[in-house]
Short mmCIF file of C-alpha atoms and ligand atoms in Angstrom, two decimals:
data_model
loop_
_atom_site.label_atom_id
_atom_site.label_comp_id
_atom_site.label_asym_id
_atom_site.label_seq_id
_atom_site.Cartn_x
_atom_site.Cartn_y
_atom_site.Cartn_z
CA UNK A 26 0.44 0.05 -0.09
CA UNK A 27 0.73 3.41 -0.93
CA UNK A 28 -1.25 5.73 0.19
CA UNK A 29 -3.52 5.49 3.33
CA UNK A 30 -6.54 7.62 3.34
CA UNK A 31 -8.65 8.30 6.42
CA UNK A 32 -11.38 10.86 6.95
CA UNK A 33 -15.44 10.55 6.64
CA UNK A 34 -17.28 8.68 4.37
CA UNK A 35 -20.88 10.27 4.43
CA UNK A 36 -23.99 11.48 3.69
CA UNK A 37 -24.38 15.62 2.64
CA UNK A 38 -27.34 18.17 2.25
CA UNK A 39 -25.85 20.84 0.47
CA UNK A 40 -27.75 24.04 -0.11
CA UNK A 41 -26.08 26.50 -2.40
CA UNK A 42 -27.58 29.38 -4.47
CA UNK A 43 -27.20 27.24 -7.52
CA UNK A 44 -29.56 24.36 -5.66
CA UNK A 45 -30.52 21.87 -3.07
CA UNK A 46 -29.09 18.23 -2.82
CA UNK A 47 -30.17 16.32 -0.25
CA UNK A 48 -28.04 13.18 1.33
CA UNK A 49 -25.86 12.76 -1.61
CA UNK A 50 -22.31 10.41 -0.90
CA UNK A 51 -19.95 13.09 0.40
CA UNK A 52 -17.12 12.93 3.41
CA UNK A 53 -13.45 13.94 3.60
CA UNK A 54 -11.88 10.52 2.58
CA UNK A 55 -14.08 10.27 -0.25
CA UNK A 56 -13.21 13.28 -1.38
CA UNK A 57 -9.74 12.84 -1.30
CA UNK A 58 -9.34 9.05 -2.27
CA UNK A 59 -11.06 10.31 -5.74
CA UNK A 60 -9.06 12.70 -6.69
CA UNK A 61 -5.82 11.06 -5.44
CA UNK A 62 -7.02 8.49 -8.03
CA UNK A 63 -6.34 10.47 -10.87
CA UNK A 64 -2.32 9.89 -9.84
CA UNK A 65 -2.03 6.31 -7.46
CA UNK A 66 -3.29 3.23 -8.16
CA UNK A 67 -2.62 1.93 -5.22
CA UNK A 68 -4.51 3.73 -2.15
CA UNK A 69 -6.89 2.38 0.67
CA UNK A 70 -9.34 4.07 3.19
CA UNK A 71 -9.56 3.58 6.58
CA UNK A 72 -13.32 4.71 7.94
CA UNK A 73 -16.34 4.05 8.99
CA UNK A 74 -19.74 3.92 7.68
CA UNK A 75 -23.06 2.99 8.61
CA UNK A 76 -25.59 0.35 6.41
CA UNK A 77 -27.67 2.70 4.90
CA UNK A 78 -24.25 3.70 2.76
CA UNK A 79 -24.75 2.61 -0.58
CA UNK A 80 -23.10 -0.48 -2.11
CA UNK A 81 -23.74 1.85 -5.58
CA UNK A 82 -20.20 4.06 -4.07
CA UNK A 83 -18.55 0.73 -2.72
CA UNK A 84 -18.13 -0.02 -6.41
CA UNK A 85 -17.40 3.14 -7.86
CA UNK A 86 -14.44 3.51 -5.11
CA UNK A 87 -13.05 -0.13 -5.89
CA UNK A 88 -14.00 0.53 -9.87
CA UNK A 89 -10.86 3.53 -9.29
CA UNK A 90 -8.45 1.29 -7.38
CA UNK A 91 -9.45 2.24 -4.05
CA UNK A 92 -9.10 -0.55 -1.27
CA UNK A 93 -11.91 -0.37 0.90
CA UNK A 94 -10.98 -3.28 3.57
CA UNK A 95 -10.68 -0.16 5.95
CA UNK A 96 -13.80 0.96 5.40
CA UNK A 97 -15.98 -0.90 8.44
CA UNK A 98 -19.82 -1.10 7.62
CA UNK A 99 -21.53 -1.20 11.13
CA UNK A 100 -24.55 -3.21 11.29
CA UNK A 101 -27.78 -1.12 12.18
CA UNK A 102 -26.01 1.90 11.86
CA UNK A 103 -26.30 5.43 10.90
CA UNK A 104 -23.54 7.28 8.57
CA UNK A 105 -22.09 10.47 9.32
CA UNK A 106 -24.38 13.23 8.39
CA UNK A 107 -23.55 16.51 7.48
CA UNK A 108 -25.59 19.83 6.19
CA UNK A 109 -24.30 23.29 5.03
CA UNK A 110 -25.12 26.32 3.63
CA UNK A 111 -23.22 28.63 1.36
CA UNK A 112 -23.51 31.77 1.37
CA UNK A 113 -24.16 33.89 -1.84
CA UNK A 114 -20.35 34.36 -2.70
CA UNK A 115 -19.49 30.27 -2.44
CA UNK A 116 -16.05 31.12 0.12
CA UNK A 117 -18.26 30.82 3.05
CA UNK A 118 -21.11 28.42 4.14
CA UNK A 119 -22.48 27.72 7.33
CA UNK A 120 -22.46 24.08 9.06
CA UNK A 121 -26.20 23.61 9.72
CA UNK A 122 -26.03 20.20 10.91
CA UNK A 123 -23.33 17.88 12.33
CA UNK A 124 -24.34 14.22 12.98
CA UNK A 125 -21.33 11.73 14.07
CA UNK A 126 -23.68 8.57 14.25
CA UNK A 127 -21.28 5.66 13.70
CA UNK A 128 -17.92 8.27 13.84
CA UNK A 129 -18.95 8.47 17.33
CA UNK A 130 -17.86 5.61 19.05
CA UNK A 131 -15.50 4.24 15.83
CA UNK A 132 -12.05 2.66 16.76
CA UNK A 133 -10.42 2.81 13.54
CA UNK A 134 -8.33 -0.85 12.64
CA UNK A 135 -5.69 -0.04 10.22
CA UNK A 136 -5.81 -3.04 7.99
CA UNK A 137 -1.99 -5.10 7.62
CA UNK A 138 -1.22 -4.45 3.95
CA UNK A 139 -1.81 -0.78 4.93
CA UNK A 140 0.36 -0.09 8.22
CA UNK A 141 3.82 0.42 5.94
CA UNK A 142 2.02 3.13 3.57
CA UNK A 143 4.63 5.90 2.21
CA UNK A 144 1.96 8.56 2.50
CA UNK A 145 -0.67 9.24 5.30
CA UNK A 146 -3.62 11.10 4.40
CA UNK A 147 -5.21 12.33 7.89
CA UNK A 148 -8.22 13.44 6.49
CA UNK A 149 -10.52 16.12 8.47
CA UNK A 150 -12.20 13.51 11.52
CA UNK A 151 -11.84 12.73 14.87
CA UNK A 152 -8.42 14.16 15.97
CA UNK A 153 -8.17 11.13 18.61
CA UNK A 154 -8.92 8.71 15.52
CA UNK A 155 -6.44 10.38 13.52
CA UNK A 156 -3.60 10.04 16.25
CA UNK A 157 -4.62 6.03 16.50
CA UNK A 158 -3.78 5.47 12.60
CA UNK A 159 -0.20 7.01 12.86
CA UNK A 160 0.12 4.92 16.29
CA UNK A 161 -0.58 2.08 14.02
CA UNK A 162 1.90 2.48 11.19
CA UNK A 163 4.14 -0.41 11.68
CA UNK A 164 6.98 2.12 10.73
CA UNK A 165 6.69 6.13 10.18
CA UNK A 166 5.15 7.17 7.26
CA UNK A 167 7.46 9.10 4.66
CA UNK A 168 4.62 12.03 4.48
CA UNK A 169 1.98 12.77 6.46
CA UNK A 170 -0.87 15.07 5.93
CA UNK A 171 -3.69 16.49 7.91
CA UNK A 172 -6.17 18.16 7.38
CA UNK A 173 -9.00 19.72 9.45
CA UNK A 174 -11.44 22.17 10.49
CA UNK A 175 -13.14 24.52 12.42
CA UNK A 176 -15.55 21.72 14.09
CA UNK A 177 -12.57 20.19 15.88
CA UNK A 178 -10.79 23.19 16.94
CA UNK A 179 -13.44 24.59 18.63
CA UNK A 180 -14.76 21.35 20.34
CA UNK A 181 -11.60 19.29 20.61
CA UNK A 182 -8.55 22.06 20.57
CA UNK A 183 -5.90 19.67 22.83
CA UNK A 184 -6.73 17.00 21.11
CA UNK A 185 -6.23 18.87 17.88
CA UNK A 186 -3.49 20.20 18.72
CA UNK A 187 -0.85 16.92 19.29
CA UNK A 188 -2.78 15.56 16.52
CA UNK A 189 -1.02 18.77 14.59
CA UNK A 190 2.41 18.34 16.58
CA UNK A 191 2.87 14.51 14.62
CA UNK A 192 2.40 15.65 11.38
CA UNK A 193 4.71 17.42 8.50
CA UNK A 194 2.06 19.03 6.47
CA UNK A 195 -1.20 20.40 7.67
CA UNK A 196 -3.85 22.26 5.16
CA UNK A 197 -6.26 24.47 6.59
CA UNK A 198 -8.37 27.22 4.88
CA UNK A 199 -7.72 30.76 5.76
CA UNK A 200 -10.42 31.25 8.43
CA UNK A 201 -9.23 28.06 10.38
CA UNK A 202 -5.61 29.78 10.30
CA UNK A 203 -6.49 32.56 11.36
CA UNK A 204 -8.84 30.54 14.20
CA UNK A 205 -5.90 28.10 15.31
CA UNK A 206 -3.72 30.88 15.36
CA UNK A 207 -4.96 34.01 16.88
CA UNK A 208 -3.23 35.81 14.29
CA UNK A 209 -5.18 37.97 11.01
CA UNK A 210 -2.28 38.18 8.88
CA UNK A 211 -1.27 35.09 7.22
CA UNK A 212 2.22 35.51 7.25
CA UNK A 213 2.03 35.33 11.24
CA UNK A 214 -0.41 32.83 11.18
CA UNK A 215 1.72 30.42 9.23
CA UNK A 216 4.64 31.43 11.51
CA UNK A 217 2.85 30.24 14.56
CA UNK A 218 1.10 27.68 13.12
CA UNK A 219 5.03 26.06 11.66
CA UNK A 220 5.88 26.17 15.36
CA UNK A 221 3.06 23.93 16.59
CA UNK A 222 5.48 21.12 14.78
CA UNK A 223 4.49 20.96 10.96
CA UNK A 224 7.24 21.48 8.40
CA UNK A 225 4.81 22.98 5.61
CA UNK A 226 1.88 24.81 5.95
CA UNK A 227 -0.68 24.93 2.96
CA UNK A 228 -3.62 28.12 3.08
CA UNK A 229 -6.44 27.41 1.57
CA UNK A 230 -8.31 30.27 0.07
CA UNK A 231 -11.00 29.37 -2.15
CA UNK A 232 -11.25 30.95 -5.79
CA UNK A 233 -8.25 32.84 -4.46
CA UNK A 234 -6.03 30.04 -4.44
CA UNK A 235 -4.03 28.68 -1.96
CA UNK A 236 -0.60 29.26 -0.46
CA UNK A 237 2.51 26.55 0.78
CA UNK A 238 4.51 28.17 3.16
CA UNK A 239 7.80 26.03 5.12
CA UNK A 240 9.91 27.98 7.70
CA UNK A 241 11.82 29.89 4.32
CA UNK A 242 9.66 30.16 1.63
CA UNK A 243 5.86 30.60 0.45
CA UNK A 244 4.23 29.91 -2.93
CA UNK A 245 1.23 31.48 -4.93
CA UNK A 246 -1.08 28.66 -6.47
CA UNK A 247 -4.03 30.70 -8.20
CA UNK A 248 -7.50 28.95 -8.98
CA UNK A 249 -8.53 28.28 -12.36
CA UNK A 250 -11.16 31.48 -12.29
CA UNK A 251 -14.70 29.09 -13.34
CA UNK A 252 -17.55 30.22 -15.59
CA UNK A 253 -19.82 28.11 -13.01
CA UNK A 254 -19.53 26.60 -9.64
CA UNK A 255 -22.46 25.27 -8.24
CA UNK A 256 -20.63 23.40 -4.84
CA UNK A 257 -17.67 24.36 -3.29
CA UNK A 258 -18.20 21.19 -0.69
CA UNK A 259 -15.19 18.72 -1.38
CA UNK A 260 -12.95 21.00 -2.60
CA UNK A 261 -10.61 21.29 0.48
CA UNK A 262 -10.61 17.69 0.37
CA UNK A 263 -10.11 17.13 -3.83
CA UNK A 264 -7.01 20.00 -3.26
CA UNK A 265 -5.66 17.39 -0.10
CA UNK A 266 -6.21 14.35 -2.87
CA UNK A 267 -4.53 15.88 -5.38
CA UNK A 268 -1.80 17.05 -3.51
CA UNK A 269 -0.56 13.85 -1.79
CA UNK A 270 -2.10 11.82 -4.45
CA UNK A 271 1.01 13.70 -7.19
CA UNK A 272 3.63 13.03 -3.94
CA UNK A 273 2.74 9.47 -3.93
CA UNK A 274 3.26 8.85 -7.52
CA UNK A 275 6.28 10.95 -7.68
CA UNK A 276 7.88 9.96 -4.61
CA UNK A 277 9.47 13.34 -4.15
CA UNK A 278 8.80 15.16 -0.99
CA UNK A 279 11.17 18.36 -2.02
CA UNK A 280 9.60 21.66 -1.23
CA UNK A 281 9.79 22.35 -5.23
CA UNK A 282 7.79 19.17 -5.65
CA UNK A 283 5.02 20.04 -3.23
CA UNK A 284 4.83 23.65 -5.73
CA UNK A 285 3.56 20.87 -8.34
CA UNK A 286 1.27 19.30 -6.10
CA UNK A 287 -0.05 22.44 -4.87
CA UNK A 288 -1.53 22.89 -9.12
CA UNK A 289 -2.37 19.05 -9.13
CA UNK A 290 -4.56 19.94 -6.18
CA UNK A 291 -6.26 22.87 -7.38
CA UNK A 292 -6.81 21.34 -10.32
CA UNK A 293 -8.82 18.97 -8.55
CA UNK A 294 -10.93 20.66 -7.01
CA UNK A 295 -11.45 22.70 -10.22
CA UNK A 296 -13.19 20.05 -11.36
CA UNK A 297 -14.58 18.95 -8.02
CA UNK A 298 -16.30 22.41 -7.51
CA UNK A 299 -18.31 21.74 -11.34
CA UNK A 300 -21.37 19.74 -9.74
CA UNK A 301 -22.55 18.43 -6.36
CA UNK A 302 -21.50 16.11 -4.43
CA UNK A 303 -18.89 13.58 -5.73
CA UNK A 304 -20.26 13.86 -9.44
CA UNK A 305 -18.03 15.21 -11.85
CA UNK A 306 -14.96 13.30 -10.12
CA UNK A 307 -16.21 10.29 -11.17
CA UNK A 308 -16.14 11.43 -14.64
CA UNK A 309 -12.82 13.67 -15.22
CA UNK A 310 -10.20 11.44 -17.63
CA UNK A 311 -6.75 12.03 -17.29
CA UNK A 312 -6.94 13.61 -20.49
CA UNK A 313 -9.30 16.18 -18.44
CA UNK A 314 -6.54 16.75 -16.12
CA UNK A 315 -4.05 17.59 -18.55
CA UNK A 316 -6.44 20.08 -19.52
CA UNK A 317 -6.95 21.85 -16.80
CA UNK A 318 -3.23 21.40 -15.84
CA UNK A 319 -2.46 23.42 -19.30
CA UNK A 320 -4.75 25.85 -18.47
CA UNK A 321 -2.87 26.40 -14.98
CA UNK A 322 0.61 26.99 -16.99
CA UNK A 323 -1.03 29.45 -18.99
CA UNK A 324 -2.60 32.01 -16.20
CA UNK A 325 0.32 31.93 -14.38
CA UNK A 326 2.90 32.46 -17.31
CA UNK A 327 4.06 35.63 -18.53
CA UNK A 328 7.58 37.63 -19.46
CA UNK A 329 9.40 40.56 -17.74
CA UNK A 330 12.84 41.73 -18.46
CA UNK A 331 13.99 43.92 -15.64
CA UNK A 332 16.42 46.13 -16.71
P1 LIG B 426 -14.63 20.80 2.63
O1 LIG B 426 -15.74 20.90 1.69
O2 LIG B 426 -13.73 20.49 1.69
O3 LIG B 426 -14.24 21.09 3.63
O4 LIG B 426 -14.95 18.46 2.86
C1 LIG B 426 -16.23 19.18 2.95
C2 LIG B 426 -16.56 17.12 3.24
O5 LIG B 426 -16.00 17.14 4.98
C3 LIG B 426 -18.44 16.72 3.66
O6 LIG B 426 -18.53 15.69 2.33
C4 LIG B 426 -18.11 16.55 4.83
O7 LIG B 426 -19.23 15.59 4.70
C5 LIG B 426 -17.35 16.62 5.84
N1 LIG B 426 -17.21 16.84 6.92
C6 LIG B 426 -18.08 18.34 7.13
N2 LIG B 426 -17.96 18.27 8.60
C7 LIG B 426 -16.90 17.16 8.92
C8 LIG B 426 -16.41 17.22 9.66
N3 LIG B 426 -16.73 18.18 11.41
N4 LIG B 426 -15.55 16.01 10.14
C9 LIG B 426 -15.30 14.86 9.14
N5 LIG B 426 -15.80 15.89 8.20
C10 LIG B 426 -16.29 16.71 8.01
#
């Protein structure tokens, strides 16, 4: 196993200015694994769902070469459920409902064949569960990437700080970076957060792109300007999936290669938002991905002769 993905596999109800869907398939691990599958053919999920989760989605994951031996299906249980409503500008949303359901008592078991994964992607989930997965690995992965959100910052700050101290890369959005650090300036926020443990920090800024920091450098990647954004749900997870999927494919964790990985992550996120839920990710081809990367290259290429 090359890439292990941990995170929610869930039902979401989503309300955007363009429409509404009830109980569509979502979840951090779902988006991450689907986006990573553009790049890596050797990944597996550790998560939990209830008996209510559709078999069709499980087949779709398997068709994308995503191993689901570590996905527990709890008899009679209900899957994690999240509901959110986006503001007019789509950059902000309110969480209306978070029902942990089977996640409340989730005890992750990392299957034997996943324990030596080189890359570990800790998607959004209870911080203690994320720690338990790190502790079950037979050796430390080459790279551990963590994604989290304000929900855990507010409900379990100490557990979350411990998880953050155990990882190499943290990805969060701009408002979460400000909340976690207590700093408004993103540069100051990054400096503060890098002292909490991770060597690298990615701050996602929705349609305004993403910033990659280490202790000495900053890299900025734009987001592709899209004519139609239907549903931003899962954009952050798709970003993380594209990012770690590309690193897994190239096996290079230098800062320079992380810059490329940020572009691939941004490309995966740009597809995700074009339809509700996971629908767009299921239909994108490798050629679509190549074309979108070319758009990124054209978007940021310019020539300046300094006198
Ligand atoms: P994103 O839009 O990338 O932040 O991720 C949205 C996904 O995160 C949705 O599919 C939800 O099911 C999932 N989600 C929402 N709240 C949580 C939470 N507190 N913990 C884990 N996953 C969550």
